[in-house]
Amino acid sequence: ASRLYSLLLQKRGFSDVFSVGRVQTPTLALIVKREHEIENFVSEPFWEIVAHFDIQEKKYTGKWEKDGDSRIKTKQLAEKIAAFCQMKPAEIADVKADKKEYMPPLLFNLSALQADANRKYKFPPKKTLDVLQKLYQRGYVSYPRSDSRYVTKGEAEMFPETLKKIAAFAEYQDLFPLPFQSIVDNKRYVNDKKVTDHYAIIPTEQVPQIGKLTPDEKLLYDMIVRSLIAAHYGKSVSEYTTVKTLVDGRAEFVSKGKVELEVGWRKVLPPQKEKDGEPELPHLQQGEQGEVKKVEVKESATQPPKRYTEGQLITLMKTAGKHIEDKELEKVLMKTEGLGTEATRAGIITMLKDRNYIDVTKNLVYAKAKAKILIAAIGTQILASPEMTAKWEQRLKEISEGTASPKQFMEQTNKMVTHLIAATASESQQWQFSEGDQAGFEPRESKPRRTVKLGPCKKCDGDVIDKGTFYGCTNYNKTKCTFTISKKVMGKSITQQNIKKLLKDGITDVIEGFTGKEKTFNAKLAWEEKEHRLKFVFDEQQVNQ
């Protein structure tokens, strides 16, 4: 497929290597899809109304809503509603409080750690793996390329000893003593059946001197240590309150608030930043009355979808099953951990960068023109869908279990390849690319071609060099010298060796395989000085040298 698309796209003027793969291409298709969503997005203005209430000396704000929507399409309507609400009586129509419990996060596997380190510290996934590898080689953390988030009972029995050493460090002292001394019987973390080749990434009993770690090693080691400490803490409990306030019996305003009832494990892993719009609300009860003190109209605009970060890309590859319609295949992909493996995902992203498909700027992933051109060419072919990977994984799993035939799998793959080549070759005539993508395309060979002088020009004092699809004179830019020789003459490629001989001696060696109308023939090529053109020589005597 890589050869197929490279050659067909070359014919359309895109001279580069277009690599295709069953993991890299579906991943690239997801990035390009998001890029198109952003490009085609049209921002629209909307207005929202915020009221400031005073209910029996309890002050809070609320947002106007109708049928669950707070956005108003026109400024005039928003100002009309706001004017209606000014200084009007208000009554609390409804108060709902929901308790939500959050369990501590699971222990880290590689993908989860890469996604988290990217979100917190903007580490590219490859950097996380490289730093982790160094910690592992020095014996401070367990195997880094693990896909499991569980540990065995044997490992869990070692935790108290490891945590005792960690408790001695100043940065962790306030987290001890632990609410739970052991998690040996906690199935959320300890499950021998869910540990395949390797268990979750955990600190080993060989605890380092933290001062001797590099800054990056410190950050990752801290994340791994805290994930283990958090597992020894209880749940975090928050209460979410929704208050509906009715103004003058007609206009409905909604206020949302959050109160943390139990900190639990969040003491170890505090959230990076609180979500906006969840302030603490005063204690309000249905039926209480007051008035509107002030009303504001706020203008906003709809926002395009956000670009993926590298960390989100790792998660997206892991859960690529979510982009599949067929539920059975989705299960297979979820079992086989999505696109790629723990060990290869960071490498796939690096490869997409190296192959000039994507750019990562300030941790955001951009699809380049080359990526859009390839995905436009692939179109609806199964190469761009995670479905093909899922089908292959399913069949290979069946082969490993002895319920499917390897021979049949190879035959079907053969058929798929044959069909792909035939279908793509015929479809390539109809490929359409946007002008922007064509203009933005930069071949990877942006380094200047090393110019080899093949001999003196037959028309001027310039030199003849290889110019890609033909041989031409170096003086073209200066004097517009038009001396050119095509690289292909009557179906036969003319080598640099023969051009050198032609320029030096006026004639080439015998070249075999020219294709005439009815037959192939062998001949030499000579330069006709008077007419300034090439001619065939079948008998050397015809040429005056």
Coordinates of C-alpha atoms in Angstrom, one line a residue:
A1 CA 0.0 0.0 0.0
S2 CA 2.9 2.4 0.7
R3 CA 4.3 1.8 -2.8
L4 CA 0.9 1.9 -4.3
Y5 CA 0.0 5.3 -2.9
S6 CA 3.5 6.7 -3.3
L7 CA 3.5 5.9 -7.1
L8 CA -0.1 7.0 -7.7
L9 CA 0.4 10.3 -5.8
Q10 CA 3.6 10.8 -7.7
K11 CA 1.6 10.8 -10.9
R12 CA -0.5 13.6 -9.5
G13 CA 2.6 15.7 -8.8
F14 CA 3.3 14.8 -5.1
S15 CA 6.8 13.4 -5.3
D16 CA 7.4 11.9 -1.8
V17 CA 7.1 8.6 0.0
F18 CA 3.7 8.1 1.4
S19 CA 3.9 5.4 4.1
V20 CA 0.8 3.4 5.0
G21 CA 0.3 1.1 8.0
R22 CA -2.5 -0.6 9.9
V23 CA -1.8 1.5 13.0
Q24 CA -0.3 4.7 11.7
T25 CA -3.0 5.3 9.0
P26 CA -6.2 5.0 11.2
T27 CA -4.4 7.2 13.8
L28 CA -3.6 9.8 11.0
A29 CA -7.2 9.6 9.7
L30 CA -8.5 10.6 13.2
I31 CA -6.1 13.6 13.3
V32 CA -7.0 14.7 9.7
K33 CA -10.7 14.4 10.6
R34 CA -10.3 16.7 13.5
E35 CA -8.2 19.1 11.3
H36 CA -11.1 19.3 8.8
E37 CA -13.7 19.8 11.6
I38 CA -11.6 22.8 12.8
E39 CA -11.1 24.2 9.2
N40 CA -14.8 23.9 8.4
F41 CA -16.0 25.3 11.7
V42 CA -18.0 28.6 11.4
S43 CA -18.1 30.5 14.7
E44 CA -21.5 32.0 15.7
P45 CA -22.2 34.6 18.3
F46 CA -24.6 34.0 21.2
W47 CA -25.7 35.8 24.3
E48 CA -26.2 34.6 27.9
I49 CA -28.0 36.3 30.9
V50 CA -26.5 36.2 34.4
A51 CA -28.6 37.4 37.3
H52 CA -27.3 38.3 40.8
F53 CA -29.8 37.3 43.5
D54 CA -30.3 38.3 47.1
I55 CA -32.5 35.7 48.8
Q56 CA -33.0 36.5 52.5
E57 CA -29.5 38.0 52.5
K58 CA -27.9 35.0 50.8
K59 CA -26.2 36.1 47.7
Y60 CA -25.5 34.0 44.6
T61 CA -25.7 34.1 40.8
G62 CA -27.7 32.1 38.2
K63 CA -27.8 31.7 34.4
W64 CA -31.0 32.1 32.4
E65 CA -32.1 28.8 30.8
K66 CA -35.0 27.6 28.6
D67 CA -35.4 23.9 27.9
G68 CA -31.9 23.3 29.2
D69 CA -30.3 25.8 26.8
S70 CA -28.7 29.1 28.1
R71 CA -27.7 30.4 24.7
I72 CA -29.8 33.2 23.0
K73 CA -29.3 33.8 19.3
T74 CA -29.9 37.6 19.2
K75 CA -28.7 40.5 21.3
Q76 CA -32.1 42.2 21.2
L77 CA -33.9 39.2 22.7
A78 CA -31.2 38.8 25.4
E79 CA -31.5 42.5 26.4
K80 CA -35.3 42.3 26.4
I81 CA -35.2 39.3 28.8
A82 CA -32.6 41.1 31.0
A83 CA -34.7 44.2 31.1
F84 CA -37.8 42.2 32.2
C85 CA -35.8 40.6 35.1
Q86 CA -34.3 43.8 36.6
M87 CA -35.2 44.2 40.3
K88 CA -38.0 41.7 40.0
P89 CA -39.0 39.3 42.8
A90 CA -37.4 35.9 42.8
E91 CA -38.2 32.6 44.4
I92 CA -36.3 29.3 44.7
A93 CA -38.3 26.8 42.7
D94 CA -36.2 23.7 43.2
V95 CA -33.0 22.5 45.0
K96 CA -31.4 19.2 44.0
A97 CA -28.3 17.8 45.7
D98 CA -26.4 14.8 44.2
K99 CA -23.7 13.1 46.1
K100 CA -20.9 11.6 43.9
E101 CA -18.3 9.2 45.0
Y102 CA -14.9 9.0 43.2
M103 CA -12.7 6.0 43.8
P104 CA -8.9 6.5 43.7
P105 CA -7.5 6.1 40.1
L106 CA -6.0 2.7 39.1
L107 CA -2.3 2.2 39.1
F108 CA -0.4 3.3 36.0
N109 CA 0.3 1.4 32.8
L110 CA 2.4 3.0 30.2
S111 CA -0.4 4.7 28.2
A112 CA -2.0 6.1 31.3
L113 CA 1.3 7.5 32.5
Q114 CA 2.1 9.0 29.1
A115 CA -1.3 10.6 28.9
D116 CA -1.0 12.0 32.5
A117 CA 2.6 13.3 32.1
N118 CA 1.6 15.0 28.9
R119 CA -1.4 16.7 30.5
K120 CA 0.5 17.8 33.6
Y121 CA 4.0 18.5 32.3
K122 CA 3.5 18.6 28.5
F123 CA 6.0 15.6 28.1
P124 CA 5.8 14.1 24.7
P125 CA 5.0 10.3 25.0
K126 CA 8.4 9.3 23.8
K127 CA 10.1 11.4 26.5
T128 CA 8.0 9.8 29.2
L129 CA 9.1 6.3 28.0
D130 CA 12.7 7.3 27.7
V131 CA 12.8 8.8 31.3
L132 CA 10.9 5.8 32.6
Q133 CA 13.4 3.4 31.0
K134 CA 16.2 5.1 32.9
L135 CA 14.4 4.8 36.2
Y136 CA 13.7 1.1 35.4
Q137 CA 17.3 0.4 34.5
R138 CA 18.4 1.8 37.8
G139 CA 15.9 -0.5 39.6
Y140 CA 13.6 2.3 41.0
V141 CA 10.4 1.4 39.1
S142 CA 8.9 -1.8 37.6
Y143 CA 8.9 -2.7 33.9
P144 CA 7.9 0.4 31.9
R145 CA 6.2 -1.0 28.8
S146 CA 3.4 -2.7 30.8
D147 CA -0.2 -2.7 29.6
S148 CA -1.7 -3.8 32.9
R149 CA -3.1 -1.6 35.7
Y150 CA -3.1 -4.4 38.3
V151 CA -0.6 -6.1 40.5
T152 CA -0.3 -9.6 41.9
K153 CA -0.9 -10.5 45.5
G154 CA 2.9 -11.1 45.9
E155 CA 3.7 -7.5 44.8
A156 CA 1.0 -6.1 47.0
E157 CA 2.5 -7.8 50.1
M158 CA 5.8 -5.8 49.4
F159 CA 4.0 -2.4 49.4
P160 CA 4.2 -1.7 53.2
E161 CA 8.0 -2.1 53.1
T162 CA 8.4 0.2 50.1
L163 CA 5.9 2.8 51.5
K164 CA 7.8 2.8 54.9
K165 CA 10.9 4.0 53.0
I166 CA 8.9 6.6 51.0
A167 CA 7.4 8.0 54.3
A168 CA 10.9 9.1 55.3
F169 CA 11.0 11.8 52.5
A170 CA 9.9 15.3 53.6
E171 CA 7.7 15.7 50.5
Y172 CA 5.5 12.8 51.5
Q173 CA 5.5 13.0 55.3
D174 CA 2.1 14.8 55.5
L175 CA 0.4 11.9 53.6
F176 CA 1.3 9.4 56.3
P177 CA 0.1 7.4 58.3
L178 CA -2.0 5.9 55.5
P179 CA -5.7 5.3 56.0
F180 CA -5.3 1.7 54.8
Q181 CA -2.1 -0.1 55.8
S182 CA -2.5 -2.8 53.1
I183 CA -4.4 -3.3 49.8
V184 CA -3.6 -7.0 49.5
D185 CA -7.4 -7.8 49.5
N186 CA -8.5 -4.8 47.4
K187 CA -9.6 -6.3 44.1
R188 CA -9.5 -2.8 42.5
Y189 CA -5.7 -3.0 42.4
V190 CA -4.8 -6.6 43.2
N191 CA -6.0 -9.2 40.6
D192 CA -3.6 -12.0 39.5
K193 CA -5.9 -12.8 36.5
K194 CA -5.6 -9.3 35.0
V195 CA -1.8 -9.4 35.2
T196 CA -0.5 -10.8 31.9
D197 CA 3.2 -10.6 31.2
H198 CA 3.8 -7.6 33.5
Y199 CA 2.0 -5.8 36.3
A200 CA 1.3 -2.1 36.7
I201 CA 4.1 0.5 36.9
I202 CA 5.0 0.8 40.6
P203 CA 7.9 2.0 42.7
T204 CA 10.2 -0.9 43.7
E205 CA 11.5 -1.5 47.3
Q206 CA 14.8 0.0 46.0
V207 CA 13.9 3.6 46.8
P208 CA 16.3 6.2 45.3
Q209 CA 17.8 9.3 47.0
I210 CA 15.4 11.8 45.4
G211 CA 17.9 14.6 45.4
K212 CA 20.1 12.5 43.0
L213 CA 17.3 12.2 40.3
T214 CA 17.2 14.5 37.3
P215 CA 14.3 17.0 37.3
D216 CA 12.3 14.9 34.8
E217 CA 13.0 11.7 36.7
K218 CA 11.8 13.4 39.9
L219 CA 8.5 14.4 38.2
L220 CA 7.7 10.9 36.9
Y221 CA 8.9 9.1 40.0
D222 CA 6.6 11.4 42.1
M223 CA 3.6 10.5 39.8
I224 CA 4.2 6.8 40.3
V225 CA 4.8 7.1 44.1
R226 CA 1.6 9.2 44.5
S227 CA -0.5 6.7 42.5
L228 CA 0.6 4.0 44.9
I229 CA -0.1 6.1 48.0
A230 CA -3.5 7.2 46.6
A231 CA -4.5 3.5 46.3
H232 CA -4.1 3.3 50.1
Y233 CA -6.6 6.2 50.6
G234 CA -10.4 6.1 50.7
K235 CA -12.9 7.5 48.2
S236 CA -13.4 11.3 47.6
V237 CA -17.0 12.4 48.0
S238 CA -18.5 15.6 46.6
E239 CA -22.0 17.1 46.6
Y240 CA -23.2 18.8 43.5
T241 CA -26.2 21.2 44.0
T242 CA -28.5 22.5 41.2
V243 CA -30.8 25.4 42.2
K244 CA -33.6 26.7 40.0
T245 CA -34.7 30.3 40.7
L246 CA -37.9 31.7 39.2
V247 CA -38.0 35.4 38.4
D248 CA -41.4 37.0 38.5
G249 CA -42.9 33.5 38.1
R250 CA -41.7 33.3 34.5
A251 CA -38.0 33.4 33.8
E252 CA -36.0 30.4 35.0
F253 CA -32.4 30.7 36.2
V254 CA -30.1 27.8 37.1
S255 CA -27.2 27.9 39.6
K256 CA -24.7 25.1 40.1
G257 CA -22.4 24.6 43.0
K258 CA -20.1 21.9 44.5
V259 CA -19.1 21.1 48.1
E260 CA -16.4 18.6 48.9
L261 CA -17.7 16.4 51.7
E262 CA -14.7 14.0 51.9
V263 CA -11.3 14.8 50.5
G264 CA -10.1 11.1 50.5
W265 CA -7.4 10.3 47.9
R266 CA -7.5 13.9 46.5
K267 CA -5.3 14.8 49.4
V268 CA -2.6 12.8 47.5
L269 CA -3.6 13.8 44.0
P270 CA -5.2 17.3 44.1
P271 CA -7.0 18.3 40.9
Q272 CA -4.9 20.6 38.7
K273 CA -7.6 23.3 38.6
E274 CA -11.2 23.4 39.6
K275 CA -13.7 23.6 36.7
D276 CA -15.2 27.0 36.3
G277 CA -18.9 27.5 37.1
E278 CA -18.9 25.3 40.3
P279 CA -18.6 27.8 43.1
E280 CA -19.8 27.0 46.6
L281 CA -23.5 28.0 46.9
P282 CA -25.1 29.3 50.2
H283 CA -27.5 26.9 51.9
L284 CA -30.8 27.5 49.9
Q285 CA -34.3 25.9 50.4
Q286 CA -37.2 25.6 48.1
G287 CA -39.8 28.3 48.5
E288 CA -37.4 31.0 49.9
Q289 CA -38.0 34.4 48.4
G290 CA -35.9 37.5 47.5
E291 CA -35.1 39.7 44.5
V292 CA -32.9 40.2 41.5
K293 CA -30.2 42.8 42.4
K294 CA -28.5 43.0 39.0
V295 CA -28.7 41.4 35.5
E296 CA -25.9 41.2 33.0
V297 CA -25.9 40.2 29.3
K298 CA -22.7 38.4 28.2
E299 CA -21.7 37.9 24.6
S300 CA -19.8 34.8 23.6
A301 CA -19.1 32.8 20.4
T302 CA -19.2 29.1 19.6
Q303 CA -15.7 27.5 19.7
P304 CA -14.3 25.0 17.2
P305 CA -13.3 21.5 18.4
K306 CA -10.0 21.5 20.3
R307 CA -6.9 20.0 18.7
Y308 CA -5.6 16.8 20.2
T309 CA -2.6 16.9 22.5
E310 CA 0.0 14.2 22.2
G311 CA -1.3 12.7 25.5
Q312 CA -4.9 12.6 24.1
L313 CA -3.5 10.9 21.0
I314 CA -2.1 8.1 23.1
T315 CA -5.5 7.7 24.8
L316 CA -7.3 7.9 21.4
M317 CA -5.1 5.2 20.0
K318 CA -5.8 3.0 23.0
T319 CA -9.6 3.5 22.7
A320 CA -9.7 3.6 18.9
G321 CA -12.5 1.0 19.3
K322 CA -14.8 3.8 20.2
H323 CA -14.6 5.0 16.6
I324 CA -16.0 1.6 15.3
E325 CA -19.7 1.0 14.6
D326 CA -19.6 -2.8 15.0
K327 CA -19.9 -3.6 18.7
E328 CA -18.3 -7.0 18.5
L329 CA -15.2 -5.6 16.8
E330 CA -15.1 -2.8 19.4
K331 CA -14.8 -5.5 22.1
V332 CA -11.9 -7.0 20.2
L333 CA -10.1 -3.7 19.9
M334 CA -10.7 -3.0 23.6
K335 CA -9.3 -6.4 24.5
T336 CA -6.3 -5.9 22.3
E337 CA -5.8 -2.4 23.7
G338 CA -6.8 -0.4 20.6
L339 CA -4.4 0.7 17.9
G340 CA -0.8 -0.3 18.5
T341 CA 0.6 -1.6 21.8
E342 CA 1.9 0.1 25.0
A343 CA 5.4 -0.1 23.6
T344 CA 4.7 1.2 20.1
R345 CA 2.2 4.1 20.5
A346 CA 4.8 6.8 21.3
G347 CA 6.9 5.5 18.4
I348 CA 4.0 5.7 16.0
I349 CA 3.5 9.4 16.9
T350 CA 7.2 10.1 16.5
M351 CA 7.0 8.3 13.1
L352 CA 4.1 10.5 12.0
K353 CA 6.3 13.5 12.9
D354 CA 9.4 12.2 11.1
R355 CA 7.4 11.3 8.0
N356 CA 6.2 14.9 7.7
Y357 CA 2.5 14.0 8.4
I358 CA 2.0 15.9 11.6
D359 CA 3.5 18.9 13.5
V360 CA 3.4 19.2 17.3
T361 CA 3.5 22.8 18.4
K362 CA 3.0 23.7 22.1
N363 CA 1.8 20.1 22.7
L364 CA -1.0 20.5 20.1
V365 CA -1.1 18.1 17.1
Y366 CA -1.6 19.7 13.6
A367 CA -2.1 17.6 10.4
K368 CA 0.1 18.8 7.6
A369 CA -0.8 19.0 3.9
K370 CA 0.9 15.7 3.2
A371 CA -1.4 13.9 5.7
K372 CA -4.5 15.5 4.2
I373 CA -3.5 14.4 0.7
L374 CA -2.9 10.8 1.8
I375 CA -6.2 10.5 3.7
A376 CA -8.1 12.2 0.8
A377 CA -6.6 9.6 -1.5
I378 CA -7.4 6.6 0.8
G379 CA -10.9 7.9 1.1
T380 CA -13.3 5.1 2.1
Q381 CA -10.8 2.3 1.8
I382 CA -10.5 0.2 4.9
L383 CA -6.9 1.2 5.4
A384 CA -8.0 4.4 7.3
S385 CA -10.4 2.6 9.6
P386 CA -9.5 0.9 12.9
E387 CA -12.0 -1.8 11.7
M388 CA -9.3 -3.6 9.6
T389 CA -6.9 -3.8 12.5
A390 CA -9.7 -5.2 14.7
K391 CA -10.6 -7.8 12.1
W392 CA -7.0 -8.9 11.8
E393 CA -6.5 -9.0 15.6
Q394 CA -9.7 -11.1 15.8
R395 CA -8.6 -13.6 13.2
L396 CA -5.0 -13.8 14.6
K397 CA -6.5 -14.5 18.1
E398 CA -8.7 -17.2 16.6
I399 CA -5.6 -18.7 14.8
S400 CA -3.7 -18.7 18.1
E401 CA -6.6 -20.5 19.7
G402 CA -6.7 -23.0 16.9
T403 CA -10.2 -22.1 15.7
A404 CA -9.2 -20.4 12.4
S405 CA -6.9 -21.4 9.6
P406 CA -3.6 -19.5 8.9
K407 CA -3.8 -20.5 5.3
Q408 CA -7.2 -19.0 4.9
F409 CA -6.1 -15.8 6.6
M410 CA -3.2 -15.4 4.2
E411 CA -5.5 -16.1 1.2
Q412 CA -8.0 -13.5 2.4
T413 CA -5.2 -11.0 3.0
N414 CA -3.9 -11.7 -0.5
K415 CA -7.4 -11.0 -1.9
M416 CA -7.6 -7.8 0.1
V417 CA -4.3 -6.6 -1.3
T418 CA -5.2 -7.5 -4.9
H419 CA -8.6 -5.7 -4.5
L420 CA -6.9 -2.7 -2.9
I421 CA -4.5 -2.3 -5.7
A422 CA -7.1 -2.7 -8.5
A423 CA -9.7 -0.4 -6.8
T424 CA -7.2 2.3 -5.8
A425 CA -5.6 2.4 -9.3
S426 CA -8.9 3.0 -11.0
E427 CA -10.2 5.4 -8.3
S428 CA -7.0 7.5 -8.5
Q429 CA -8.3 9.2 -11.7
Q430 CA -11.1 10.7 -9.6
W431 CA -9.0 11.8 -6.6
Q432 CA -9.6 15.4 -5.7
F433 CA -7.4 17.5 -3.5
S434 CA -8.1 21.0 -2.1
E435 CA -6.0 23.9 -3.6
G436 CA -4.8 24.7 -0.1
D437 CA -3.4 21.2 0.5
Q438 CA -1.8 21.2 -2.9
A439 CA -0.2 24.6 -2.3
G440 CA 0.9 23.6 1.3
F441 CA 2.5 20.3 0.2
E442 CA 6.2 20.2 0.8
P443 CA 8.1 17.0 -0.2
R444 CA 10.3 15.6 2.5
E445 CA 13.2 16.0 0.1
S446 CA 13.4 19.7 0.9
K447 CA 17.2 19.4 0.9
P448 CA 18.6 20.6 -2.4
R449 CA 19.4 17.7 -4.8
R450 CA 23.1 17.1 -5.0
T451 CA 24.0 18.3 -8.5
V452 CA 26.3 16.0 -10.5
K453 CA 27.7 17.7 -13.6
L454 CA 27.3 15.1 -16.4
G455 CA 29.2 17.1 -19.1
P456 CA 29.3 20.3 -21.1
C457 CA 26.1 21.7 -22.7
K458 CA 25.8 21.3 -26.5
K459 CA 24.3 24.7 -26.9
C460 CA 26.2 27.0 -24.6
D461 CA 29.0 27.1 -22.0
G462 CA 26.9 25.7 -19.2
D463 CA 26.9 22.2 -17.7
V464 CA 24.2 19.5 -18.0
I465 CA 22.8 18.2 -14.8
D466 CA 20.0 15.8 -13.7
K467 CA 16.8 17.9 -13.1
G468 CA 14.5 15.2 -12.0
T469 CA 12.4 14.1 -15.0
F470 CA 14.9 15.4 -17.6
Y471 CA 18.6 16.4 -18.1
G472 CA 19.0 20.1 -18.6
C473 CA 21.5 23.0 -18.7
T474 CA 22.6 24.9 -15.5
N475 CA 22.4 28.2 -17.5
Y476 CA 18.6 28.0 -17.8
N477 CA 18.0 30.6 -15.0
K478 CA 20.7 32.9 -16.4
T479 CA 20.3 32.8 -20.1
K480 CA 17.2 30.6 -20.6
C481 CA 19.3 28.0 -22.5
T482 CA 16.8 25.4 -23.6
F483 CA 19.1 22.4 -23.9
T484 CA 17.2 19.4 -22.5
I485 CA 17.2 15.6 -23.0
S486 CA 14.2 13.6 -21.7
K487 CA 15.0 10.8 -19.2
K488 CA 12.7 8.5 -21.2
V489 CA 13.0 8.1 -25.0
M490 CA 10.5 5.8 -26.7
G491 CA 9.8 3.9 -23.4
K492 CA 13.4 3.5 -22.4
S493 CA 15.1 5.2 -19.5
I494 CA 18.4 6.9 -20.4
T495 CA 21.0 6.5 -17.7
Q496 CA 23.4 9.2 -16.5
Q497 CA 26.2 7.0 -17.8
N498 CA 24.9 7.2 -21.4
I499 CA 24.3 11.0 -21.1
K500 CA 27.9 11.5 -20.0
K501 CA 29.1 9.5 -23.0
L502 CA 26.8 11.4 -25.3
L503 CA 28.0 14.8 -24.1
K504 CA 31.7 13.7 -24.3
D505 CA 31.7 11.7 -27.5
G506 CA 28.5 12.8 -29.3
I507 CA 27.1 9.3 -29.2
T508 CA 26.0 6.7 -26.6
D509 CA 26.7 2.9 -26.4
V510 CA 24.0 0.7 -27.9
I511 CA 20.8 1.0 -25.8
E512 CA 18.5 -2.0 -25.9
G513 CA 14.7 -2.0 -25.7
F514 CA 13.4 1.1 -27.4
T515 CA 9.7 0.6 -28.2
G516 CA 8.5 1.5 -31.7
K517 CA 4.9 1.3 -33.0
E518 CA 5.2 -2.4 -33.9
K519 CA 8.4 -3.7 -32.4
T520 CA 11.2 -3.1 -29.9
F521 CA 14.7 -2.2 -31.3
N522 CA 18.2 -1.5 -30.2
A523 CA 20.1 1.6 -31.2
K524 CA 22.7 4.2 -30.2
L525 CA 21.7 7.9 -29.5
A526 CA 23.7 10.6 -31.2
W527 CA 23.5 14.4 -31.0
E528 CA 22.8 16.1 -34.3
E529 CA 24.8 19.4 -34.1
K530 CA 23.1 21.2 -37.0
E531 CA 19.6 20.4 -36.0
H532 CA 20.2 20.5 -32.3
R533 CA 18.4 17.3 -31.6
L534 CA 18.8 13.6 -30.8
K535 CA 18.8 10.9 -33.5
F536 CA 18.9 7.1 -33.5
V537 CA 22.0 5.5 -35.0
F538 CA 21.7 1.9 -36.2
D539 CA 25.0 1.8 -38.0
E540 CA 27.9 3.8 -36.6
Q541 CA 29.1 4.7 -40.1
Q542 CA 26.2 7.1 -40.5
V543 CA 27.6 9.5 -37.9
N544 CA 30.2 12.1 -38.6
Q545 CA 32.1 12.6 -35.4

